[in-house]
Amino acid sequence: MSTDVQRFPSLSHWGAFTAVVRAGRLLACEPFAFDSAPSPILQAMPGMVHSSLRICRPAVRKGWLQQRQASDRSARGSEAFVEVPWDTALELVAEELARVRGEHGNTALFGGSYGWSSAGRLHHARTLTHRFLNAGGGCVHQAGNYSWGAAQFLLPHVIGTHAPVTGRVTDWNNVVAHTGLFIAFGGLPLRNTQITSGGAGEHSAADWLARAAAVGVEFVVVSPTRSDVPAGTGARWIPIRPNTDTALMLAMVHTLIVGGLHARDFLQTHCVGFGPFSAYLLGETDGVAKDAQWAQGICGVPAAEIRALALRAAGKRTLLSCAWSLQRAHHGEQPYWASIALAAALGQIGLPGGGFAFGHGSMNGVGNPRPDVPGPEMSAGRNPTGRAIPVARLADMLLHPGEPFEFNGRTEVYPDIRMVYWAGGNPFHHHQDLNRLVQAWQKPQTIVVHESWWTPTARRADIVLPATTTLERNDIGGSSRDRFVLAMHQALAPHAQSRNDFDIYRELSAIAGHELAFTEGRDEGQWLRHIYASMRQSWRKAGIDAPGFDAFWEAGHWELPRPDRDFVLFEAFRRDPRVFALKTPSGKIEICSQRIAGFGYADCPPHPTWMAPVEWLGAEAAQRFPLHLVSSQPADKLHSQMDAGTVSRAAKIKGRERVSIAPADAARRAIASGDLVKVFNRRGACIAAAVVDPDTMQGVAIMSTGAWFDPAGPALERHGNPNVLTIDIGTSRLAQAPSALSALVEIEKWQGAAPAVRAFEVPEISGAPPSPPTRPA
């Protein structure tokens, strides 16, 4: 083996990099040359690629191997695994797929695989999983996502598309040139801007914020924590009780109406339904005026400050931006709808530097100037069953087969899932109320997981197939919000016996007789050329000439040109609302939606409405659990990816995730920074390490998500995973999205010795299967 240092271009969701390799080992990840603010998460990759947590060979849970679908499913997560040859593992998976489909039909099979997995498009695990299952007859899919699921299903009713929540908003060039006031509801935390779905060649958010501040853009950040205020912007922080932004926005619109400052002409020509909404705000429908004094009692922001902010917005070119986090709460549809109504009342939608936007503090690339052309794409094909559940209703589906549920104007029935196939993603991170998910996870007869590491999900599988990492295969990546397309060269040989997902599914497709439907006759190299050629053809139609594949692959990247002009959201619609009508029933912005009214959902009225979440600081439950838990995205990993790496572990205290609380709340509980604490509510409890933080609002506790789930039983999680505490209910019957940010907790100092964290231990594994592994009669 060569001892010379080699360099390979590659890509992750936290940025492009060069893999530095010697003698078959990854030494370092050098940031991409064009990236001015590379993510430190890159430094965790060498240790993770060569981690002792890597899965070496196919493994089968011992009880399942002996009894198949009749096994004790409560043993998932605790029982030993038996390593088997690849041929045996593939035969077991193929037989089980055939059995479930033959006995119960394709809708008894759930294709999970929610998650970010690889930044590469060919080896994107979720796409390949669905492509494979679709080719074999289909399965039950997932609709929406955990990131912005409420917005995805609300916005088409209101503005005809959910594209703005994906980052296609008025670009930063235009903001710098024209915006006077930038109000960020939910904050602008730069930690989230490390991440771009599909990867990024440049992390540009900090630079754009600095440029905007330098030309005098005024920033206001509305958030429960000052840590959401980016340094160097001179932003004014308005502390607000979690989940109450809707009340603040409604009161701002009320201030505009009573002051005669609302944009009557724009509301008349470009919107429908402002009349009923106005009547609600003025108290004509329920006797309660939604004025600033009313809002103060809900959100904790002084009435004078609310009125002043509304008047300031009316007097300047104002852009309203909402973080994704606002809609990950009970009634999460409402703040997004209210922000659109507020922007409409200001009358600046479609004007340079004005209107509304989403996600500036949620992901890198939002508002990044880029030609409107596609990035790399790979099709999952058509699902023959046509069945999907809202992504966050996973546990409901498994626990309540055959029961009806309402979703976006339809009534459907949860399927009876007998087999779960999961590749990419970690539901024992993403989902809420993990103790409930543990119970739900025992319902399917068989669970198959592709994984690279012994994650909490892999440990709870029946059959585990070891998958390669990004660096152990060739791929092509890039984001629709970034100007770089990246070649991803294989830098390392596959670890032990791991295989890439494409080859695993190709072999299973061959066994099942639908290999051609899955591969379309292409191998890895041919697919990469096909993906690039398809993308290049779209670029050419837009007047962009790109190099051929070989030249691109040799160079390692290609940079799209900067757009010729600024992008302003709804600019054409503002200019002519008839010619450029929106894809809503009226063709206009629907401040009041008759279509939603027709659904008859009490938990999602036909216009923006203040509805108290099931858990918030104004709820009766706050008497017992007086702290509102904000489960934020982590700064040291992507969701739960890289949690076992050096960067994430260095950020923990005593091996646990941190929980930040205000000094007054800490003093009341005799807690000091560094103390281990128990964070708990009716759903569960976890151990965390306290950080006494003067930048955290009193009555609020902040924990990052992503700690690998490590339960000592249903009563205690040892590692600091806040999703044992979050509530597993839909935002409303409209979107059925996650309500993770509506959760109340109490915190107390941990007494005595704390149990050891075992999240990063490898399960018990034996090397030879019992003889013979027979199928039960």
CSV table of C-alpha atoms in Angstrom, one decimal, residues 223-226 237 239-243 617 626-631 659-666 668-669 691 693 695-703 741 743-745 747:
chain,number,residue,atom,x,y,z
A,223,SER,CA,-36.2,35.0,20.3
A,224,PRO,CA,-36.1,33.5,23.8
A,225,THR,CA,-32.3,33.6,23.8
A,226,ARG,CA,-29.7,36.3,23.0
A,237,TRP,CA,-32.9,41.6,20.9
A,239,PRO,CA,-37.0,38.4,24.4
A,240,ILE,CA,-40.3,36.5,23.8
A,241,ARG,CA,-42.0,33.6,25.5
A,242,PRO,CA,-41.6,30.5,23.2
A,243,ASN,CA,-44.6,29.7,20.9
A,617,LEU,CA,-45.7,29.1,29.9
A,626,PRO,CA,-42.5,25.7,34.9
A,627,LEU,CA,-39.8,25.8,32.2
A,628,HIS,CA,-40.4,25.9,28.5
A,629,LEU,CA,-38.0,23.5,26.7
A,630,VAL,CA,-36.5,24.8,23.5
A,631,SER,CA,-34.8,21.9,21.7
A,659,VAL,CA,-29.1,22.5,29.2
A,660,SER,CA,-29.0,26.3,29.5
A,661,ILE,CA,-31.1,28.1,32.0
A,662,ALA,CA,-31.3,31.6,33.3
A,663,PRO,CA,-29.4,32.6,36.4
A,664,ALA,CA,-32.6,33.2,38.4
A,665,ASP,CA,-34.0,29.8,37.5
A,666,ALA,CA,-30.7,28.1,38.4
A,668,ARG,CA,-34.0,28.9,42.6
A,669,ARG,CA,-32.9,25.2,42.1
A,691,VAL,CA,-25.1,25.8,31.9
A,693,ASP,CA,-26.6,31.4,30.9
A,695,ASP,CA,-28.5,35.2,27.6
A,696,THR,CA,-31.3,32.7,28.2
A,697,MET,CA,-34.7,34.2,29.0
A,698,GLN,CA,-36.1,33.3,32.5
A,699,GLY,CA,-38.6,30.5,32.3
A,700,VAL,CA,-36.8,28.8,29.4
A,701,ALA,CA,-34.5,25.8,29.2
A,702,ILE,CA,-32.5,25.3,26.0
A,703,MET,CA,-31.1,21.9,25.0
A,741,LEU,CA,-41.0,23.0,20.5
A,743,ALA,CA,-42.9,21.2,25.8
A,744,LEU,CA,-42.8,22.0,29.4
A,745,VAL,CA,-40.2,20.6,31.8
A,747,ILE,CA,-35.1,20.6,36.2
